[in-house]
Amino acid sequence: MSNILAVDIGGTKTIVALFEVVDNVLNLKHQHQYASQSFTSFSDILVDFKKRFLTTSIDAASLGVAGPVIEGNCKTTNLPWGINGRELKKQLNTTKVKLLNDLEATAYGMLYLDENEFVELNPKAKVTQGNRAVIAAGTGLGEAQLFWDGEGYHPIGSEGGHCDFAPVSVEQDALLVWLRSQYPNHVSYERILSGPGIAALYDFLVSSGFAKENEKIKHLSEDSDRSAMISHCALEENDPLCRETLRLFAEIYGAEAGNLALKSMSLGGVYIGGGIAPKILPFIRSRDFMDAFVKKGRFEKILSDIPVKISLNPETALLGAAYYARDRLLKN
């Protein structure tokens, strides 16, 4: 029997879980969610979790972190945290500690989900053995790959969400010009394909005079979640401005998912992770997403054959971290 600590560190929430491994089966013992912005460091969260739940030693720990992992360390992108792998080994009293980019962990977790935890966006896809890719819009935008070596998959993290936004329509041309007024040095896909990005798309459409602004959103308090209200008004109230916001979001999401598929030659499939897609599922399942995904000129036929699946499991990254510790750390 072995004990694994698995962690999913995001800009909004951090989930910490203790798993017990018996006969290679993961059994969840304790799990707790923390509001990331309420803590000055991950170490403070770890101290609290250890005090509450740890009564035994840790054999291995795997952490999915929302930020670039370089030489075992990470400076989180949307949090003022620095996470040091060497210090974690001391805190947990084990040499088997691995920091993964959060999308690496998400990608690995996708391999362990059941089919009923996915929504297939491309029912005419051809199942092919090969690389897979993961793209996930949430607090930010993450991208990763699952490299197929002929026998198994290996997760590869990236910071692809910070690549330059490339418009594919006249409307998106105008969006880029508008976004440059907000971010003159660099406009990335994350500025659009994220929670804050939904609000940015809405503001762009307001400035363009697309439709009359929704009074509920116009008079929201500063501490309210504008993106959540925009989504609500689009889905529940059929508001034209909010619906166009999510339609445009889905179109750009599909285009960048197709870009990622080409860059990684992910003929084995593309997974859509993150918290946004399941919440606005009717828009992601619309033709706008898949039309933008496949419209890549001479490569349209190849892309039209790729499976594209939305993960409905909100804890895919946590599971990926746990399974990575079991498969890669305990066996070394």
CSV table of N, CA, C and O in Angstrom, one decimal, residues 65-152:
chain,number,residue,atom,x,y,z
A,65,VAL,N,0.1,22.4,-12.1
A,65,VAL,CA,0.2,23.8,-11.7
A,65,VAL,C,-0.1,24.6,-13.0
A,65,VAL,O,0.5,24.4,-14.0
A,66,ALA,N,-0.9,25.7,-12.8
A,66,ALA,CA,-1.3,26.6,-13.9
A,66,ALA,C,-0.2,27.6,-14.1
A,66,ALA,O,-0.2,28.7,-13.6
A,67,GLY,N,0.8,27.1,-14.8
A,67,GLY,CA,2.0,28.0,-15.2
A,67,GLY,C,3.1,27.1,-15.7
A,67,GLY,O,3.1,25.9,-15.7
A,68,PRO,N,4.1,27.7,-16.3
A,68,PRO,CA,5.3,27.0,-16.9
A,68,PRO,C,6.1,26.4,-15.8
A,68,PRO,O,6.5,27.0,-14.8
A,69,VAL,N,6.4,25.1,-16.0
A,69,VAL,CA,7.3,24.3,-15.0
A,69,VAL,C,8.6,24.3,-15.7
A,69,VAL,O,8.8,23.7,-16.7
A,70,ILE,N,9.6,24.9,-15.0
A,70,ILE,CA,11.0,24.9,-15.5
A,70,ILE,C,11.9,24.4,-14.5
A,70,ILE,O,12.0,25.0,-13.4
A,71,GLU,N,12.6,23.3,-14.8
A,71,GLU,CA,13.6,22.7,-13.9
A,71,GLU,C,13.0,22.5,-12.5
A,71,GLU,O,13.6,22.7,-11.5
A,72,GLY,N,11.8,22.0,-12.5
A,72,GLY,CA,11.2,21.5,-11.3
A,72,GLY,C,10.6,22.7,-10.4
A,72,GLY,O,10.2,22.4,-9.3
A,73,ASN,N,10.5,23.9,-11.0
A,73,ASN,CA,9.9,25.0,-10.3
A,73,ASN,C,8.9,25.7,-11.2
A,73,ASN,O,8.9,25.5,-12.4
A,74,CYS,N,8.0,26.4,-10.5
A,74,CYS,CA,6.9,27.1,-11.3
A,74,CYS,C,6.6,28.4,-10.7
A,74,CYS,O,6.4,28.6,-9.4
A,75,LYS,N,6.5,29.5,-11.5
A,75,LYS,CA,5.9,30.8,-11.1
A,75,LYS,C,4.5,30.8,-11.8
A,75,LYS,O,4.4,30.8,-13.0
A,76,THR,N,3.5,30.7,-10.9
A,76,THR,CA,2.1,30.6,-11.5
A,76,THR,C,1.7,31.8,-12.3
A,76,THR,O,2.1,32.9,-11.9
A,77,THR,N,1.0,31.6,-13.4
A,77,THR,CA,0.6,32.7,-14.3
A,77,THR,C,-0.4,33.6,-13.7
A,77,THR,O,-0.2,34.8,-13.9
A,78,ASN,N,-1.4,33.1,-13.1
A,78,ASN,CA,-2.5,33.9,-12.7
A,78,ASN,C,-2.6,34.0,-11.1
A,78,ASN,O,-3.7,34.4,-10.6
A,79,LEU,N,-1.5,33.7,-10.5
A,79,LEU,CA,-1.4,33.8,-9.0
A,79,LEU,C,0.0,34.3,-8.7
A,79,LEU,O,1.0,34.0,-9.4
A,80,PRO,N,0.2,35.0,-7.6
A,80,PRO,CA,1.5,35.5,-7.2
A,80,PRO,C,2.3,34.5,-6.4
A,80,PRO,O,2.8,34.8,-5.3
A,81,TRP,N,2.3,33.2,-6.9
A,81,TRP,CA,2.9,32.1,-6.2
A,81,TRP,C,4.2,31.7,-6.9
A,81,TRP,O,4.2,31.6,-8.1
A,82,GLY,N,5.1,31.2,-6.1
A,82,GLY,CA,6.3,30.5,-6.6
A,82,GLY,C,6.3,29.1,-5.9
A,82,GLY,O,6.2,29.0,-4.7
A,83,ILE,N,6.4,28.1,-6.7
A,83,ILE,CA,6.4,26.7,-6.2
A,83,ILE,C,7.7,26.0,-6.5
A,83,ILE,O,8.1,25.9,-7.7
A,84,ASN,N,8.4,25.6,-5.5
A,84,ASN,CA,9.8,25.0,-5.6
A,84,ASN,C,9.7,23.5,-5.3
A,84,ASN,O,9.3,23.1,-4.2
A,85,GLY,N,10.1,22.7,-6.3
A,85,GLY,CA,10.1,21.3,-6.2
A,85,GLY,C,10.9,20.8,-5.1
A,85,GLY,O,10.6,19.8,-4.3
A,86,ARG,N,12.1,21.4,-4.9
A,86,ARG,CA,13.0,20.9,-3.9
A,86,ARG,C,12.4,21.2,-2.5
A,86,ARG,O,12.5,20.3,-1.6
A,87,GLU,N,11.8,22.3,-2.3
A,87,GLU,CA,11.2,22.6,-1.0
A,87,GLU,C,10.0,21.7,-0.7
A,87,GLU,O,9.8,21.2,0.4
A,88,LEU,N,9.3,21.3,-1.8
A,88,LEU,CA,8.2,20.4,-1.6
A,88,LEU,C,8.6,19.0,-1.1
A,88,LEU,O,8.0,18.4,-0.3
A,89,LYS,N,9.7,18.6,-1.6
A,89,LYS,CA,10.3,17.3,-1.2
A,89,LYS,C,10.6,17.3,0.3
A,89,LYS,O,10.4,16.3,1.0
A,90,LYS,N,11.1,18.4,0.8
A,90,LYS,CA,11.4,18.5,2.2
A,90,LYS,C,10.1,18.6,3.0
A,90,LYS,O,10.0,17.9,4.0
A,91,GLN,N,9.1,19.3,2.5
A,91,GLN,CA,7.9,19.5,3.3
A,91,GLN,C,7.1,18.1,3.3
A,91,GLN,O,6.5,17.8,4.4
A,92,LEU,N,7.2,17.3,2.3
A,92,LEU,CA,6.5,16.1,2.2
A,92,LEU,C,7.4,14.9,2.6
A,92,LEU,O,6.9,13.8,2.7
A,93,ASN,N,8.6,15.1,2.8
A,93,ASN,CA,9.6,14.1,3.2
A,93,ASN,C,9.6,12.9,2.2
A,93,ASN,O,9.5,11.7,2.6
A,94,THR,N,9.6,13.2,0.9
A,94,THR,CA,9.8,12.2,-0.1
A,94,THR,C,10.5,12.8,-1.3
A,94,THR,O,10.4,14.0,-1.6
A,95,THR,N,11.3,11.9,-1.9
A,95,THR,CA,12.0,12.4,-3.1
A,95,THR,C,11.2,12.3,-4.4
A,95,THR,O,11.5,12.8,-5.4
A,96,LYS,N,10.0,11.6,-4.3
A,96,LYS,CA,9.2,11.4,-5.4
A,96,LYS,C,8.1,12.5,-5.5
A,96,LYS,O,6.9,12.3,-5.2
A,97,VAL,N,8.5,13.6,-6.0
A,97,VAL,CA,7.7,14.8,-6.2
A,97,VAL,C,7.8,15.3,-7.7
A,97,VAL,O,8.9,15.4,-8.2
A,98,LYS,N,6.7,15.5,-8.3
A,98,LYS,CA,6.7,16.0,-9.7
A,98,LYS,C,5.8,17.1,-9.9
A,98,LYS,O,4.6,17.1,-9.5
A,99,LEU,N,6.3,18.2,-10.4
A,99,LEU,CA,5.5,19.3,-10.8
A,99,LEU,C,5.2,19.2,-12.3
A,99,LEU,O,6.1,19.1,-13.2
A,100,LEU,N,3.9,19.2,-12.7
A,100,LEU,CA,3.4,19.2,-14.0
A,100,LEU,C,2.7,20.5,-14.4
A,100,LEU,O,2.1,21.1,-13.5
A,101,ASN,N,2.8,20.9,-15.6
A,101,ASN,CA,1.9,22.0,-16.0
A,101,ASN,C,0.5,21.4,-15.8
A,101,ASN,O,0.2,20.2,-16.0
A,102,ASP,N,-0.5,22.3,-15.5
A,102,ASP,CA,-1.8,21.8,-15.2
A,102,ASP,C,-2.5,21.1,-16.4
A,102,ASP,O,-3.3,20.2,-16.3
A,103,LEU,N,-2.1,21.5,-17.6
A,103,LEU,CA,-2.6,20.9,-18.8
A,103,LEU,C,-1.9,19.6,-19.1
A,103,LEU,O,-2.6,18.7,-19.7
A,104,GLU,N,-0.7,19.4,-18.7
A,104,GLU,CA,-0.1,18.1,-18.7
A,104,GLU,C,-0.9,17.1,-17.8
A,104,GLU,O,-1.2,16.0,-18.2
A,105,ALA,N,-1.2,17.6,-16.6
A,105,ALA,CA,-2.0,16.7,-15.7
A,105,ALA,C,-3.4,16.5,-16.3
A,105,ALA,O,-3.9,15.3,-16.3
A,106,THR,N,-4.0,17.5,-16.9
A,106,THR,CA,-5.3,17.3,-17.5
A,106,THR,C,-5.3,16.3,-18.7
A,106,THR,O,-6.1,15.4,-18.8
A,107,ALA,N,-4.2,16.4,-19.5
A,107,ALA,CA,-4.1,15.5,-20.6
A,107,ALA,C,-3.9,14.1,-20.1
A,107,ALA,O,-4.6,13.2,-20.7
A,108,TYR,N,-3.1,13.9,-19.1
A,108,TYR,CA,-2.9,12.5,-18.6
A,108,TYR,C,-4.2,12.0,-18.0
A,108,TYR,O,-4.6,10.8,-18.2
A,109,GLY,N,-5.0,12.8,-17.4
A,109,GLY,CA,-6.3,12.4,-16.8
A,109,GLY,C,-7.3,12.0,-17.8
A,109,GLY,O,-8.1,11.1,-17.5
A,110,MET,N,-7.2,12.6,-19.0
A,110,MET,CA,-8.2,12.3,-20.1
A,110,MET,C,-8.1,10.8,-20.4
A,110,MET,O,-9.1,10.2,-20.8
A,111,LEU,N,-6.9,10.2,-20.3
A,111,LEU,CA,-6.7,8.8,-20.6
A,111,LEU,C,-7.5,7.9,-19.7
A,111,LEU,O,-7.7,6.7,-20.0
A,112,TYR,N,-7.9,8.4,-18.5
A,112,TYR,CA,-8.5,7.5,-17.5
A,112,TYR,C,-10.0,7.8,-17.4
A,112,TYR,O,-10.7,7.2,-16.5
A,113,LEU,N,-10.6,8.6,-18.2
A,113,LEU,CA,-12.0,8.9,-18.1
A,113,LEU,C,-12.8,7.9,-18.9
A,113,LEU,O,-12.4,7.3,-19.9
A,114,ASP,N,-14.0,7.6,-18.4
A,114,ASP,CA,-14.9,6.7,-19.1
A,114,ASP,C,-15.6,7.5,-20.3
A,114,ASP,O,-15.7,8.7,-20.3
A,115,GLU,N,-16.0,6.7,-21.3
A,115,GLU,CA,-16.6,7.4,-22.5
A,115,GLU,C,-17.8,8.2,-22.1
A,115,GLU,O,-18.2,9.2,-22.8
A,116,ASN,N,-18.6,7.8,-21.1
A,116,ASN,CA,-19.8,8.5,-20.7
A,116,ASN,C,-19.4,9.9,-20.0
A,116,ASN,O,-20.3,10.6,-19.7
A,117,GLU,N,-18.1,10.1,-19.9
A,117,GLU,CA,-17.7,11.4,-19.3
A,117,GLU,C,-17.3,12.4,-20.4
A,117,GLU,O,-16.8,13.5,-20.1
A,118,PHE,N,-17.6,12.0,-21.6
A,118,PHE,CA,-17.2,12.9,-22.8
A,118,PHE,C,-18.5,13.2,-23.6
A,118,PHE,O,-19.4,12.4,-23.6
A,119,VAL,N,-18.5,14.3,-24.3
A,119,VAL,CA,-19.4,14.7,-25.3
A,119,VAL,C,-18.7,14.7,-26.6
A,119,VAL,O,-17.7,15.5,-26.7
A,120,GLU,N,-19.0,13.9,-27.6
A,120,GLU,CA,-18.3,13.9,-28.9
A,120,GLU,C,-18.9,15.0,-29.8
A,120,GLU,O,-20.1,15.1,-30.0
A,121,LEU,N,-18.0,15.8,-30.3
A,121,LEU,CA,-18.5,16.9,-31.2
A,121,LEU,C,-18.4,16.5,-32.7
A,121,LEU,O,-18.9,17.2,-33.5
A,122,ASN,N,-17.7,15.4,-33.0
A,122,ASN,CA,-17.5,15.0,-34.4
A,122,ASN,C,-17.8,13.5,-34.5
A,122,ASN,O,-17.0,12.7,-34.6
A,123,PRO,N,-19.1,13.2,-34.6
A,123,PRO,CA,-19.6,11.8,-34.6
A,123,PRO,C,-19.1,11.1,-35.8
A,123,PRO,O,-19.1,9.8,-35.8
A,124,LYS,N,-18.7,11.8,-36.9
A,124,LYS,CA,-18.2,11.1,-38.1
A,124,LYS,C,-16.7,10.9,-38.1
A,124,LYS,O,-16.1,10.5,-39.1
A,125,ALA,N,-16.1,11.1,-37.0
A,125,ALA,CA,-14.6,11.0,-36.8
A,125,ALA,C,-14.1,9.6,-37.0
A,125,ALA,O,-14.9,8.6,-36.8
A,126,LYS,N,-12.9,9.4,-37.5
A,126,LYS,CA,-12.3,8.1,-37.6
A,126,LYS,C,-11.3,7.9,-36.5
A,126,LYS,O,-10.4,8.7,-36.2
A,127,VAL,N,-11.5,6.8,-35.8
A,127,VAL,CA,-10.6,6.5,-34.6
A,127,VAL,C,-9.2,6.0,-35.2
A,127,VAL,O,-9.1,5.1,-35.9
A,128,THR,N,-8.2,6.8,-34.8
A,128,THR,CA,-6.8,6.5,-35.3
A,128,THR,C,-5.9,6.5,-34.1
A,128,THR,O,-6.0,7.3,-33.1
A,129,GLN,N,-4.9,5.6,-34.1
A,129,GLN,CA,-3.9,5.6,-33.1
A,129,GLN,C,-2.9,6.7,-33.4
A,129,GLN,O,-2.3,6.7,-34.4
A,130,GLY,N,-2.7,7.6,-32.5
A,130,GLY,CA,-1.7,8.6,-32.7
A,130,GLY,C,-1.7,9.7,-31.6
A,130,GLY,O,-2.4,9.5,-30.6
A,131,ASN,N,-1.0,10.8,-31.8
A,131,ASN,CA,-1.0,11.8,-30.8
A,131,ASN,C,-2.4,12.4,-30.5
A,131,ASN,O,-3.3,12.3,-31.4
A,132,ARG,N,-2.5,12.9,-29.3
A,132,ARG,CA,-3.8,13.6,-29.0
A,132,ARG,C,-3.4,15.0,-28.4
A,132,ARG,O,-2.2,15.2,-28.0
A,133,ALA,N,-4.4,15.8,-28.4
A,133,ALA,CA,-4.1,17.2,-27.8
A,133,ALA,C,-5.2,17.6,-26.9
A,133,ALA,O,-6.3,17.0,-27.0
A,134,VAL,N,-4.9,18.5,-26.0
A,134,VAL,CA,-5.9,19.0,-25.0
A,134,VAL,C,-5.9,20.5,-25.0
A,134,VAL,O,-4.8,21.1,-25.0
A,135,ILE,N,-7.0,21.1,-25.1
A,135,ILE,CA,-7.1,22.6,-25.0
A,135,ILE,C,-8.2,22.9,-23.9
A,135,ILE,O,-9.3,22.2,-23.9
A,136,ALA,N,-8.0,23.8,-23.0
A,136,ALA,CA,-8.9,24.0,-21.9
A,136,ALA,C,-9.0,25.5,-21.5
A,136,ALA,O,-8.0,26.1,-21.1
A,137,ALA,N,-10.2,26.0,-21.7
A,137,ALA,CA,-10.4,27.4,-21.3
A,137,ALA,C,-11.1,27.4,-20.0
A,137,ALA,O,-12.1,26.7,-19.8
A,138,GLY,N,-10.5,28.2,-19.1
A,138,GLY,CA,-11.1,28.4,-17.7
A,138,GLY,C,-10.7,29.7,-17.3
A,138,GLY,O,-11.0,30.7,-17.9
A,139,THR,N,-10.0,29.8,-16.1
A,139,THR,CA,-9.5,31.1,-15.7
A,139,THR,C,-8.5,31.6,-16.7
A,139,THR,O,-8.4,32.9,-16.9
A,140,GLY,N,-7.8,30.8,-17.3
A,140,GLY,CA,-6.9,31.1,-18.4
A,140,GLY,C,-7.1,30.1,-19.5
A,140,GLY,O,-8.1,29.4,-19.5
A,141,LEU,N,-6.2,30.0,-20.5
A,141,LEU,CA,-6.3,29.0,-21.6
A,141,LEU,C,-5.0,28.2,-21.5
A,141,LEU,O,-3.9,28.6,-21.6
A,142,GLY,N,-5.3,26.9,-21.4
A,142,GLY,CA,-4.2,25.9,-21.4
A,142,GLY,C,-4.2,25.0,-22.6
A,142,GLY,O,-5.2,24.7,-23.2
A,143,GLU,N,-3.0,24.6,-23.0
A,143,GLU,CA,-2.9,23.6,-24.1
A,143,GLU,C,-1.8,22.6,-23.8
A,143,GLU,O,-0.8,22.9,-23.2
A,144,ALA,N,-2.0,21.4,-24.3
A,144,ALA,CA,-1.0,20.3,-24.0
A,144,ALA,C,-1.2,19.2,-25.1
A,144,ALA,O,-2.1,19.2,-25.9
A,145,GLN,N,-0.2,18.3,-25.1
A,145,GLN,CA,-0.2,17.2,-26.1
A,145,GLN,C,0.0,15.9,-25.3
A,145,GLN,O,0.5,15.9,-24.2
A,146,LEU,N,-0.5,14.8,-25.9
A,146,LEU,CA,-0.2,13.5,-25.5
A,146,LEU,C,0.5,12.8,-26.6
A,146,LEU,O,-0.1,12.5,-27.7
A,147,PHE,N,1.8,12.7,-26.5
A,147,PHE,CA,2.6,12.1,-27.5
A,147,PHE,C,2.5,10.6,-27.5
A,147,PHE,O,2.7,9.9,-26.5
A,148,TRP,N,2.2,10.0,-28.7
A,148,TRP,CA,2.0,8.6,-28.8
A,148,TRP,C,3.3,8.0,-29.3
A,148,TRP,O,3.8,8.3,-30.4
A,149,ASP,N,4.0,7.1,-28.6
A,149,ASP,CA,5.3,6.5,-29.0
A,149,ASP,C,5.1,5.1,-29.6
A,149,ASP,O,6.1,4.4,-29.9
A,150,GLY,N,3.9,4.7,-29.9
A,150,GLY,CA,3.6,3.4,-30.5
A,150,GLY,C,3.2,2.4,-29.5
A,150,GLY,O,2.6,1.4,-29.8
A,151,GLU,N,3.4,2.7,-28.2
A,151,GLU,CA,2.9,1.8,-27.1
A,151,GLU,C,2.1,2.5,-26.0
A,151,GLU,O,1.3,1.9,-25.4
A,152,GLY,N,2.4,3.8,-25.8
A,152,GLY,CA,1.7,4.5,-24.8
A,152,GLY,C,1.8,6.0,-25.0
A,152,GLY,O,2.4,6.5,-25.9
